[in-house]
Amino acid sequence: MPDHEESGDRRPTDSAWKQQRLWAWQPILSPQWVISFFFFIAAIFIVIGALVIDASNAVQEVEFRYDDHSVVKNCRWINRQADGNIDPGCLRPCDEVDPSQCAFNTEQCGMIGNLGRGCPRNFDSVFEGNRQFSDLTLTQIRDMSTCDPKCQATVTFVVSETLEPPVYFYYKLTSFYQNHRRYAKSRSDGQLSGESSPSVTDCSPYTDVGDLTNKGWCQENFNRSCSSIPIPNCPSGEWVGDKCNPIVTIPADSTIGGNLRYSPCGLISWSKFNDSFILRDNSSNIICDGENPTDVCQKEGIAWDADRDSKFKEPSGTGIYTYKGMKEQMDECPNGGQCPWASEGSEGMLPFLYHGWYWFEPYHKMAQATDEDTMVWMRTASLPKFRKLYRRIEQPIPAGTYSMTINHRFDVDSFSGEKYFILSTFTWIGGKNYFLGGTYVAIGCCCVVLTVIFLVKHIFFRTSRAESMATFHQRK
């Protein structure tokens, strides 16, 4: 075997690149250079911080807390008595024709106190004038689309300086932990983007129809679990007027609630913020009605472009239960054909099927994936105190007194939270943000302090170069 030495010279060529003789800058961190560097950084950061703070000062902002209003405060779905029971009078309808029916106000009854005679308050109530959910015709179920148990309040506030357009309209919540691990993952991005067979394993506990419903209540009223309530078809021949004759024998091919999947599923969409606002000037002229957007009060564009274009699409696939409910199928029933209907003893589910409500959560409408309010809400906040964009107002709001009508539906009392509405202008830095500017100034000030320390040490505790080299060689 030939010797390695004789096989040839394998040394690299004698070039600056291969022999590592290229020119390189090797800075010497002398005291003068370090002091100058820190001084330069301090000047840059302080100037940037001052500009950011000045831009934040230029932002005009009006913030108003409204959850402590006398009408809104403690306005839950049902207010119970000290013994835990519901006041029987709260289950009687509040009818404008008979004011005596309205003796129990919202403070005593909760949100159900706002429901009129045509809007059932209870599934199994037998009080005079209050229709039971299980005794409604299709016409009556249709009429329930106008039922809204909101608590409405109007507050006045003052705008001290003119707000130039665009004016950004926000709502703000506190003590709401959207960053909780289980909450933040309770969604299906595949389902939201329109996939026909998405994974929904993370959506728990709101995945299938009937999840998280009061199981004892369903057992008592339907003699079965909430997810096992059947939804058979009502053949055209079984129609009497606009009601389907109760089907005593449940067809073998009927589906059950648990076979339907919420779309969108998960806790985030279930807990969507659903208060609404109407802004008026001092002459009661509407500037912005959040539920009826216009060219002045714009809803389009409040979500990110990526969300609108690709991340949120209409749901697809079979066996899904959406905000549309089964309205179209049920409306076609009196005209022939078959439609989803309830069997005898489970008719109380019909309003939920028709209106797209969460099962056995009266008047709680499911979120719509392609609604920009849903897109904004689904972008979870990192901190428990956050604001989210509600509308954009494209007209000036002069200084003066204004009123805001609030339709309260989102309860924050259960988690000791607070609710605000905010009107804000915009600058090159965005909205009002003192934290960013303060951070720049703080870093700049730290660099100034270090500059002064190094300068004092260099002047009063200077060490000659010869002494430094001698100390260096001694250590070696």
Tab-separated table of C-alpha atoms in Angstrom:
chain	number	residue	atom	x	y	z
A	1	MET	CA	0.000	0.000	0.000
A	2	PRO	CA	1.603	3.326	-0.995
A	3	ASP	CA	2.722	5.702	1.717
A	4	HIS	CA	0.433	8.700	2.298
A	5	GLU	CA	3.363	11.086	1.886
A	6	GLU	CA	4.151	9.641	-1.567
A	7	SER	CA	0.569	9.804	-2.838
A	8	GLY	CA	0.887	13.484	-3.585
A	9	ASP	CA	0.861	16.856	-1.854
A	10	ARG	CA	-2.633	17.443	-0.453
A	11	ARG	CA	-1.900	20.814	1.097
A	12	PRO	CA	-4.178	23.704	0.030
A	13	THR	CA	-2.759	26.238	-2.377
A	14	ASP	CA	-0.921	29.226	-1.021
A	15	SER	CA	-3.686	31.789	-1.499
A	16	ALA	CA	-5.078	34.461	0.825
A	17	TRP	CA	-8.482	32.761	0.817
A	18	LYS	CA	-7.313	29.252	1.685
A	19	GLN	CA	-4.543	30.357	4.030
A	20	GLN	CA	-6.887	32.716	5.887
A	21	ARG	CA	-4.924	35.851	5.117
A	22	LEU	CA	-7.895	37.942	3.936
A	23	TRP	CA	-8.198	41.457	5.249
A	24	ALA	CA	-10.577	41.734	8.206
A	25	TRP	CA	-11.662	44.614	10.368
A	26	GLN	CA	-10.953	43.931	14.001
A	27	PRO	CA	-12.336	46.808	16.038
A	28	ILE	CA	-10.575	47.670	19.238
A	29	LEU	CA	-13.174	48.552	21.874
A	30	SER	CA	-11.397	51.561	23.266
A	31	PRO	CA	-13.159	53.683	25.905
A	32	GLN	CA	-13.698	56.500	23.424
A	33	TRP	CA	-15.348	54.138	20.919
A	34	VAL	CA	-17.657	52.516	23.519
A	35	ILE	CA	-18.714	55.876	24.996
A	36	SER	CA	-19.463	57.269	21.546
A	37	PHE	CA	-21.475	54.166	20.612
A	38	PHE	CA	-23.688	54.296	23.722
A	39	PHE	CA	-24.207	58.035	23.295
A	40	PHE	CA	-25.263	57.534	19.671
A	41	ILE	CA	-27.741	54.741	20.591
A	42	ALA	CA	-29.162	56.865	23.417
A	43	ALA	CA	-29.762	59.815	21.090
A	44	ILE	CA	-31.460	57.647	18.436
A	45	PHE	CA	-33.772	55.837	20.889
A	46	ILE	CA	-34.782	58.974	22.786
A	47	VAL	CA	-35.635	60.794	19.552
A	48	ILE	CA	-37.711	57.848	18.252
A	49	GLY	CA	-39.465	57.503	21.626
A	50	ALA	CA	-40.291	61.210	21.700
A	51	LEU	CA	-41.751	61.040	18.181
A	52	VAL	CA	-43.885	58.010	19.083
A	53	ILE	CA	-45.177	59.678	22.268
A	54	ASP	CA	-45.934	62.854	20.323
A	55	ALA	CA	-47.887	60.805	17.743
A	56	SER	CA	-49.801	59.095	20.574
A	57	ASN	CA	-50.668	62.484	22.047
A	58	ALA	CA	-52.103	63.485	18.672
A	59	VAL	CA	-54.589	60.583	18.811
A	60	GLN	CA	-58.016	61.736	19.983
A	61	GLU	CA	-59.765	59.073	22.000
A	62	VAL	CA	-63.054	58.799	23.901
A	63	GLU	CA	-63.500	55.830	26.233
A	64	PHE	CA	-66.692	55.076	28.160
A	65	ARG	CA	-67.469	52.217	30.547
A	66	TYR	CA	-71.063	51.030	30.271
A	67	ASP	CA	-71.383	47.688	32.096
A	68	ASP	CA	-72.061	49.540	35.370
A	69	HIS	CA	-75.140	51.275	33.946
A	70	SER	CA	-78.241	50.657	36.072
A	71	VAL	CA	-80.059	48.884	33.196
A	72	VAL	CA	-77.108	46.750	32.114
A	73	LYS	CA	-75.757	45.839	35.537
A	74	ASN	CA	-76.582	42.277	36.579
A	75	CYS	CA	-78.692	41.792	33.437
A	76	ARG	CA	-78.311	38.038	32.993
A	77	TRP	CA	-80.546	35.607	31.129
A	78	ILE	CA	-82.519	34.870	34.305
A	79	ASN	CA	-82.089	36.496	37.707
A	80	ARG	CA	-82.901	34.026	40.445
A	81	GLN	CA	-84.228	34.696	43.922
A	82	ALA	CA	-82.194	34.169	47.079
A	83	ASP	CA	-83.477	30.596	47.333
A	84	GLY	CA	-82.242	29.859	43.795
A	85	ASN	CA	-85.701	29.703	42.248
A	86	ILE	CA	-87.157	31.866	39.472
A	87	ASP	CA	-89.855	34.341	40.433
A	88	PRO	CA	-93.011	32.918	38.794
A	89	GLY	CA	-94.027	36.401	37.729
A	90	CYS	CA	-90.915	36.621	35.560
A	91	LEU	CA	-92.330	33.919	33.310
A	92	ARG	CA	-95.367	36.017	32.434
A	93	PRO	CA	-95.058	37.962	29.153
A	94	CYS	CA	-94.512	41.694	29.217
A	95	ASP	CA	-97.175	43.009	26.850
A	96	GLU	CA	-97.494	46.676	25.946
A	97	VAL	CA	-101.246	46.266	25.621
A	98	ASP	CA	-101.540	45.225	29.260
A	99	PRO	CA	-98.975	47.177	31.324
A	100	SER	CA	-99.915	45.194	34.417
A	101	GLN	CA	-98.067	42.265	32.839
A	102	CYS	CA	-94.820	44.266	33.066
A	103	ALA	CA	-94.686	44.545	36.843
A	104	PHE	CA	-91.476	42.535	36.942
A	105	ASN	CA	-88.675	44.540	35.406
A	106	THR	CA	-85.318	43.531	34.022
A	107	GLU	CA	-83.532	44.059	37.332
A	108	GLN	CA	-85.733	41.462	39.000
A	109	CYS	CA	-86.193	39.029	36.126
A	110	GLY	CA	-83.105	39.415	33.962
A	111	MET	CA	-83.096	39.425	30.170
A	112	ILE	CA	-86.274	37.328	29.917
A	113	GLY	CA	-88.113	40.340	31.341
A	114	ASN	CA	-87.644	42.044	27.962
A	115	LEU	CA	-89.518	39.375	25.992
A	116	GLY	CA	-93.039	40.151	24.782
A	117	ARG	CA	-96.106	37.936	24.544
A	118	GLY	CA	-95.061	36.240	21.303
A	119	CYS	CA	-91.638	35.266	22.647
A	120	PRO	CA	-91.537	32.186	24.903
A	121	ARG	CA	-89.490	32.531	28.045
A	122	ASN	CA	-89.475	28.968	29.254
A	123	PHE	CA	-89.609	25.501	27.718
A	124	ASP	CA	-92.196	24.051	30.044
A	125	SER	CA	-93.931	27.143	31.419
A	126	VAL	CA	-97.687	26.828	31.850
A	127	PHE	CA	-98.312	30.387	32.962
A	128	GLU	CA	-101.194	32.096	31.231
A	129	GLY	CA	-100.174	33.951	28.091
A	130	ASN	CA	-96.718	32.392	27.893
A	131	ARG	CA	-96.528	29.950	24.998
A	132	GLN	CA	-94.524	26.830	25.591
A	133	PHE	CA	-91.711	26.052	23.174
A	134	SER	CA	-93.389	22.695	22.557
A	135	ASP	CA	-96.707	24.254	21.486
A	136	LEU	CA	-95.702	26.542	18.621
A	137	THR	CA	-96.867	26.510	15.015
A	138	LEU	CA	-94.430	27.145	12.197
A	139	THR	CA	-95.879	30.646	11.756
A	140	GLN	CA	-95.271	31.419	15.426
A	141	ILE	CA	-91.758	30.031	15.176
A	142	ARG	CA	-91.081	32.301	12.183
A	143	ASP	CA	-92.368	35.307	14.139
A	144	MET	CA	-89.803	34.620	16.851
A	145	SER	CA	-87.114	36.061	14.566
A	146	THR	CA	-87.946	39.475	16.045
A	147	CYS	CA	-87.577	38.249	19.643
A	148	ASP	CA	-84.483	39.667	21.297
A	149	PRO	CA	-83.997	39.537	25.087
A	150	LYS	CA	-81.451	42.359	25.004
A	151	CYS	CA	-81.197	44.898	27.794
A	152	GLN	CA	-81.168	48.310	26.139
A	153	ALA	CA	-79.587	51.358	27.736
A	154	THR	CA	-78.653	54.818	26.473
A	155	VAL	CA	-75.700	56.787	27.822
A	156	THR	CA	-74.485	60.294	27.007
A	157	PHE	CA	-70.874	61.356	26.688
A	158	VAL	CA	-68.872	64.382	25.569
A	159	VAL	CA	-66.383	64.616	22.704
A	160	SER	CA	-64.025	67.452	23.668
A	161	GLU	CA	-62.242	67.795	20.288
A	162	THR	CA	-63.298	67.024	16.736
A	163	LEU	CA	-62.526	63.462	15.675
A	164	GLU	CA	-61.366	63.488	12.067
A	165	PRO	CA	-62.187	60.493	9.847
A	166	PRO	CA	-61.581	57.673	9.779
A	167	VAL	CA	-62.821	57.251	13.341
A	168	TYR	CA	-62.294	53.761	14.702
A	169	PHE	CA	-65.054	52.347	16.894
A	170	TYR	CA	-63.862	49.671	19.349
A	171	TYR	CA	-65.302	47.623	22.176
A	172	LYS	CA	-63.083	46.754	25.125
A	173	LEU	CA	-63.255	43.918	27.649
A	174	THR	CA	-61.325	43.250	30.843
A	175	SER	CA	-60.710	40.026	32.802
A	176	PHE	CA	-61.541	37.929	29.725
A	177	TYR	CA	-58.755	35.390	29.229
A	178	GLN	CA	-58.819	34.561	25.540
A	179	ASN	CA	-55.246	33.341	26.001
A	180	HIS	CA	-56.325	30.438	28.236
A	181	ARG	CA	-54.872	27.296	26.656
A	182	ARG	CA	-58.110	25.331	26.464
A	183	TYR	CA	-60.078	28.327	25.207
A	184	ALA	CA	-57.526	29.402	22.592
A	185	LYS	CA	-57.345	25.941	21.001
A	186	SER	CA	-61.114	25.329	21.052
A	187	ARG	CA	-61.623	25.859	17.315
A	188	SER	CA	-61.151	24.129	13.970
A	189	ASP	CA	-59.211	26.175	11.432
A	190	GLY	CA	-59.960	23.583	8.753
A	191	GLN	CA	-63.684	23.919	9.381
A	192	LEU	CA	-63.486	27.727	9.337
A	193	SER	CA	-61.676	27.674	5.984
A	194	GLY	CA	-64.475	25.609	4.406
A	195	GLU	CA	-62.987	22.110	4.397
A	196	SER	CA	-65.616	19.411	3.942
A	197	SER	CA	-64.071	16.910	6.394
A	198	PRO	CA	-62.011	18.915	8.869
A	199	SER	CA	-60.559	17.722	12.149
A	200	VAL	CA	-62.607	18.987	15.097
A	201	THR	CA	-60.787	17.222	17.928
A	202	ASP	CA	-59.786	20.539	19.504
A	203	CYS	CA	-63.316	21.986	19.491
A	204	SER	CA	-64.361	20.307	22.737
A	205	PRO	CA	-66.539	21.057	24.652
A	206	TYR	CA	-68.661	22.567	21.837
A	207	THR	CA	-68.289	20.055	19.022
A	208	ASP	CA	-71.635	18.311	18.479
A	209	VAL	CA	-75.189	19.500	18.965
A	210	GLY	CA	-76.231	18.863	22.549
A	211	ASP	CA	-72.765	19.279	24.070
A	212	LEU	CA	-72.707	21.172	27.372
A	213	THR	CA	-76.506	21.252	27.557
A	214	ASN	CA	-78.160	20.584	30.910
A	215	LYS	CA	-78.365	16.792	30.772
A	216	GLY	CA	-80.749	16.544	33.717
A	217	TRP	CA	-83.148	18.971	32.074
A	218	CYS	CA	-83.154	16.999	28.801
A	219	GLN	CA	-83.725	13.754	30.664
A	220	GLU	CA	-86.643	15.274	32.532
A	221	ASN	CA	-88.328	16.885	29.514
A	222	PHE	CA	-87.409	14.533	26.669
A	223	ASN	CA	-86.677	11.320	28.596
A	224	ARG	CA	-83.294	11.063	26.886
A	225	SER	CA	-79.927	12.844	26.715
A	226	CYS	CA	-79.726	16.162	24.867
A	227	SER	CA	-77.627	14.724	22.041
A	228	SER	CA	-80.019	11.773	21.580
A	229	ILE	CA	-83.142	13.775	20.738
A	230	PRO	CA	-84.363	12.574	17.308
A	231	ILE	CA	-84.979	14.784	14.284
A	232	PRO	CA	-87.197	12.646	12.011
A	233	ASN	CA	-88.779	13.785	8.765
A	234	CYS	CA	-92.321	15.068	8.530
A	235	PRO	CA	-93.874	13.717	5.273
A	236	SER	CA	-96.125	16.126	3.419
A	237	GLY	CA	-99.151	13.982	4.147
A	238	GLU	CA	-98.743	14.498	7.879
A	239	TRP	CA	-99.251	18.276	7.753
A	240	VAL	CA	-102.259	19.795	9.483
A	241	GLY	CA	-102.283	23.530	8.840
A	242	ASP	CA	-98.783	24.683	9.538
A	243	LYS	CA	-98.032	22.020	12.145
A	244	CYS	CA	-96.830	18.528	11.606
A	245	ASN	CA	-98.863	15.814	13.282
A	246	PRO	CA	-96.731	14.371	16.089
A	247	ILE	CA	-94.930	11.328	14.808
A	248	VAL	CA	-95.335	8.698	17.470
A	249	THR	CA	-93.116	6.152	15.730
A	250	ILE	CA	-89.650	7.518	15.112
A	251	PRO	CA	-88.414	6.516	11.630
A	252	ALA	CA	-85.345	4.315	11.566
A	253	ASP	CA	-83.526	6.725	9.238
A	254	SER	CA	-84.031	9.748	11.483
A	255	THR	CA	-80.982	11.545	12.765
A	256	ILE	CA	-80.310	12.699	16.304
A	257	GLY	CA	-78.873	15.920	17.625
A	258	GLY	CA	-75.530	14.323	18.418
A	259	ASN	CA	-75.077	13.443	14.732
A	260	LEU	CA	-74.994	17.118	13.835
A	261	ARG	CA	-71.791	19.075	14.225
A	262	TYR	CA	-71.636	22.738	15.166
A	263	SER	CA	-70.055	24.870	12.448
A	264	PRO	CA	-68.167	26.829	13.592
A	265	CYS	CA	-67.440	24.635	16.576
A	266	GLY	CA	-65.594	25.458	19.775
A	267	LEU	CA	-65.723	27.822	22.714
A	268	ILE	CA	-64.357	30.865	20.887
A	269	SER	CA	-67.226	31.100	18.419
A	270	TRP	CA	-69.757	30.128	21.127
A	271	SER	CA	-68.633	33.041	23.328
A	272	LYS	CA	-68.573	35.647	20.539
A	273	PHE	CA	-69.188	39.217	21.717
A	274	ASN	CA	-72.721	40.147	20.650
A	275	ASP	CA	-73.482	43.563	22.135
A	276	SER	CA	-74.415	46.167	19.532
A	277	PHE	CA	-74.308	49.960	19.494
A	278	ILE	CA	-76.091	52.936	17.931
A	279	LEU	CA	-74.278	56.294	17.983
A	280	ARG	CA	-76.402	59.455	17.751
A	281	ASP	CA	-75.623	63.170	17.781
A	282	ASN	CA	-77.327	65.681	20.084
A	283	SER	CA	-80.197	65.971	17.568
A	284	SER	CA	-80.827	62.183	17.772
A	285	ASN	CA	-79.594	61.697	14.195
A	286	ILE	CA	-77.988	58.271	13.768
A	287	ILE	CA	-74.281	58.440	12.944
A	288	CYS	CA	-73.515	54.740	13.237
A	289	ASP	CA	-75.873	51.807	13.707
A	290	GLY	CA	-73.652	48.782	14.203
A	291	GLU	CA	-76.322	46.286	13.154
A	292	ASN	CA	-77.072	48.176	9.930
A	293	PRO	CA	-73.730	49.250	8.378
A	294	THR	CA	-73.653	52.033	5.783
A	295	ASP	CA	-71.024	53.890	3.770
A	296	VAL	CA	-70.518	56.141	6.806
A	297	CYS	CA	-70.595	53.359	9.411
A	298	GLN	CA	-68.547	50.629	7.736
A	299	LYS	CA	-68.258	47.003	8.745
A	300	GLU	CA	-66.474	45.796	5.625
A	301	GLY	CA	-62.731	45.888	6.112
A	302	ILE	CA	-62.554	45.604	9.903
A	303	ALA	CA	-61.007	42.106	9.606
A	304	TRP	CA	-57.595	41.247	8.190
A	305	ASP	CA	-57.369	40.679	4.435
A	306	ALA	CA	-55.930	37.194	4.978
A	307	ASP	CA	-58.930	36.260	7.131
A	308	ARG	CA	-61.471	37.434	4.561
A	309	ASP	CA	-59.664	35.973	1.554
A	310	SER	CA	-58.617	32.532	2.756
A	311	LYS	CA	-59.078	31.694	6.430
A	312	PHE	CA	-62.864	32.064	6.777
A	313	LYS	CA	-65.251	30.498	4.264
A	314	GLU	CA	-68.829	29.264	4.207
A	315	PRO	CA	-69.059	25.849	5.908
A	316	SER	CA	-69.260	22.792	3.696
A	317	GLY	CA	-69.851	19.084	4.125
A	318	THR	CA	-72.721	17.034	5.507
A	319	GLY	CA	-74.076	16.665	9.014
A	320	ILE	CA	-73.287	20.237	10.057
A	321	TYR	CA	-75.428	22.661	12.028
A	322	THR	CA	-74.830	26.345	11.214
A	323	TYR	CA	-76.255	29.791	11.904
A	324	LYS	CA	-78.756	29.102	9.097
A	325	GLY	CA	-80.291	26.293	11.129
A	326	MET	CA	-82.845	24.320	9.132
A	327	LYS	CA	-84.935	27.306	8.158
A	328	GLU	CA	-85.002	26.605	4.418
A	329	GLN	CA	-86.042	22.975	4.828
A	330	MET	CA	-88.733	23.803	7.359
A	331	ASP	CA	-90.168	26.640	5.269
A	332	GLU	CA	-90.634	24.227	2.377
A	333	CYS	CA	-92.574	21.707	4.476
A	334	PRO	CA	-96.148	23.018	4.062
A	335	ASN	CA	-95.606	23.020	0.285
A	336	GLY	CA	-94.815	19.322	0.132
A	337	GLY	CA	-91.776	17.130	0.455
A	338	GLN	CA	-90.042	16.155	3.667
A	339	CYS	CA	-88.226	18.234	6.232
A	340	PRO	CA	-86.508	17.866	9.589
A	341	TRP	CA	-89.115	17.804	12.329
A	342	ALA	CA	-89.461	16.658	15.873
A	343	SER	CA	-91.120	13.563	17.186
A	344	GLU	CA	-93.871	13.609	19.752
A	345	GLY	CA	-92.498	14.939	23.010
A	346	SER	CA	-89.518	16.711	21.462
A	347	GLU	CA	-91.272	19.558	19.646
A	348	GLY	CA	-89.594	22.050	21.955
A	349	MET	CA	-86.464	21.874	19.820
A	350	LEU	CA	-88.174	23.308	16.721
A	351	PRO	CA	-87.352	27.014	17.360
A	352	PHE	CA	-83.676	26.105	17.748
A	353	LEU	CA	-83.633	24.155	14.491
A	354	TYR	CA	-85.398	26.940	12.630
A	355	HIS	CA	-83.394	29.936	13.861
A	356	GLY	CA	-79.929	28.374	14.126
A	357	TRP	CA	-79.665	28.805	17.896
A	358	TYR	CA	-77.354	26.771	20.057
A	359	TRP	CA	-79.463	23.870	21.258
A	360	PHE	CA	-81.513	24.720	24.315
A	361	GLU	CA	-79.887	28.155	24.660
A	362	PRO	CA	-82.877	30.335	23.723
A	363	TYR	CA	-82.121	33.287	21.421
A	364	HIS	CA	-78.374	32.505	21.370
A	365	LYS	CA	-77.636	32.721	17.656
A	366	MET	CA	-74.681	30.777	16.290
A	367	ALA	CA	-71.757	32.695	14.824
A	368	GLN	CA	-71.373	33.065	11.057
A	369	ALA	CA	-67.886	32.154	9.836
A	370	THR	CA	-67.909	34.724	6.998
A	371	ASP	CA	-69.060	37.558	9.246
A	372	GLU	CA	-66.204	40.011	9.844
A	373	ASP	CA	-67.270	40.476	13.476
A	374	THR	CA	-66.623	36.745	13.906
A	375	MET	CA	-63.235	37.035	12.202
A	376	VAL	CA	-62.201	39.863	14.533
A	377	TRP	CA	-63.361	37.936	17.618
A	378	MET	CA	-61.599	34.723	16.544
A	379	ARG	CA	-58.221	36.476	16.603
A	380	THR	CA	-57.655	35.791	20.286
A	381	ALA	CA	-56.043	38.437	22.471
A	382	SER	CA	-52.794	37.842	24.376
A	383	LEU	CA	-53.854	39.720	27.507
A	384	PRO	CA	-57.062	39.674	29.592
A	385	LYS	CA	-57.642	43.369	28.860
A	386	PHE	CA	-58.125	44.004	25.151
A	387	ARG	CA	-60.013	46.006	22.562
A	388	LYS	CA	-61.357	44.835	19.213
A	389	LEU	CA	-62.454	46.853	16.187
A	390	TYR	CA	-66.240	47.106	15.846
A	391	ARG	CA	-66.858	49.643	13.055
A	392	ARG	CA	-65.117	52.399	11.086
A	393	ILE	CA	-66.833	55.796	10.835
A	394	GLU	CA	-66.052	57.794	7.688
A	395	GLN	CA	-67.226	61.245	8.736
A	396	PRO	CA	-65.989	63.867	11.218
A	397	ILE	CA	-67.416	63.807	14.735
A	398	PRO	CA	-67.375	67.428	15.942
A	399	ALA	CA	-66.930	68.345	19.573
A	400	GLY	CA	-70.176	68.122	21.502
A	401	THR	CA	-72.534	65.826	23.377
A	402	TYR	CA	-73.495	62.453	21.936
A	403	SER	CA	-75.573	59.465	22.983
A	404	MET	CA	-74.865	55.772	22.596
A	405	THR	CA	-77.675	53.226	22.655
A	406	ILE	CA	-76.317	49.896	23.881
A	407	ASN	CA	-78.020	46.580	23.216
A	408	HIS	CA	-76.572	44.459	25.997
A	409	ARG	CA	-76.427	40.696	25.462
A	410	PHE	CA	-72.891	39.815	26.567
A	411	ASP	CA	-72.718	39.190	30.312
A	412	VAL	CA	-69.424	40.102	32.010
A	413	ASP	CA	-70.690	40.020	35.584
A	414	SER	CA	-70.113	36.264	35.802
A	415	PHE	CA	-66.323	36.766	35.498
A	416	SER	CA	-66.103	40.246	37.109
A	417	GLY	CA	-65.234	41.878	33.821
A	418	GLU	CA	-65.835	45.375	32.479
A	419	LYS	CA	-67.120	46.617	29.116
A	420	TYR	CA	-66.243	49.839	27.296
A	421	PHE	CA	-66.812	51.447	23.933
A	422	ILE	CA	-64.044	53.560	22.424
A	423	LEU	CA	-63.930	56.132	19.626
A	424	SER	CA	-60.407	56.798	18.402
A	425	THR	CA	-58.564	58.540	15.572
A	426	PHE	CA	-55.426	57.278	13.861
A	427	THR	CA	-51.866	58.502	13.238
A	428	TRP	CA	-48.762	57.085	11.552
A	429	ILE	CA	-48.029	55.073	14.696
A	430	GLY	CA	-51.569	53.657	14.810
A	431	GLY	CA	-53.762	54.197	17.851
A	432	LYS	CA	-52.767	55.588	21.215
A	433	ASN	CA	-49.731	53.636	22.410
A	434	TYR	CA	-47.559	55.108	25.151
A	435	PHE	CA	-45.910	51.773	25.953
A	436	LEU	CA	-43.886	51.662	22.721
A	437	GLY	CA	-42.684	55.249	23.032
A	438	GLY	CA	-41.961	54.812	26.733
A	439	THR	CA	-39.895	51.699	25.992
A	440	TYR	CA	-37.742	53.564	23.475
A	441	VAL	CA	-37.184	56.430	25.898
A	442	ALA	CA	-36.378	54.037	28.763
A	443	ILE	CA	-33.729	52.213	26.697
A	444	GLY	CA	-32.287	55.539	25.582
A	445	CYS	CA	-32.069	56.720	29.199
A	446	CYS	CA	-30.302	53.487	30.204
A	447	CYS	CA	-27.739	54.123	27.453
A	448	VAL	CA	-27.237	57.686	28.749
A	449	VAL	CA	-26.570	56.350	32.254
A	450	LEU	CA	-24.048	53.823	30.896
A	451	THR	CA	-22.408	56.584	28.844
A	452	VAL	CA	-21.962	58.736	31.937
A	453	ILE	CA	-20.575	55.796	33.974
A	454	PHE	CA	-18.036	54.876	31.291
A	455	LEU	CA	-17.075	58.523	30.823
A	456	VAL	CA	-16.439	59.057	34.556
A	457	LYS	CA	-14.417	55.851	34.751
A	458	HIS	CA	-12.390	56.875	31.707
A	459	ILE	CA	-11.617	60.346	33.059
A	460	PHE	CA	-10.986	59.647	36.739
A	461	PHE	CA	-9.846	56.008	36.693
A	462	ARG	CA	-7.851	55.964	33.490
A	463	THR	CA	-5.240	53.216	32.980
A	464	SER	CA	-2.370	53.838	30.584
A	465	ARG	CA	-1.905	51.541	27.600
A	466	ALA	CA	1.499	50.395	28.908
A	467	GLU	CA	-0.022	49.404	32.232
A	468	SER	CA	-2.845	47.576	30.490
A	469	MET	CA	-0.385	45.617	28.309
A	470	ALA	CA	1.769	44.777	31.321
A	471	THR	CA	-1.260	43.477	33.203
A	472	PHE	CA	-2.277	41.470	30.152
A	473	HIS	CA	1.137	39.781	29.828
A	474	GLN	CA	1.246	39.030	33.551
A	475	ARG	CA	-2.081	37.185	33.296
A	476	LYS	CA	-0.770	35.184	30.352
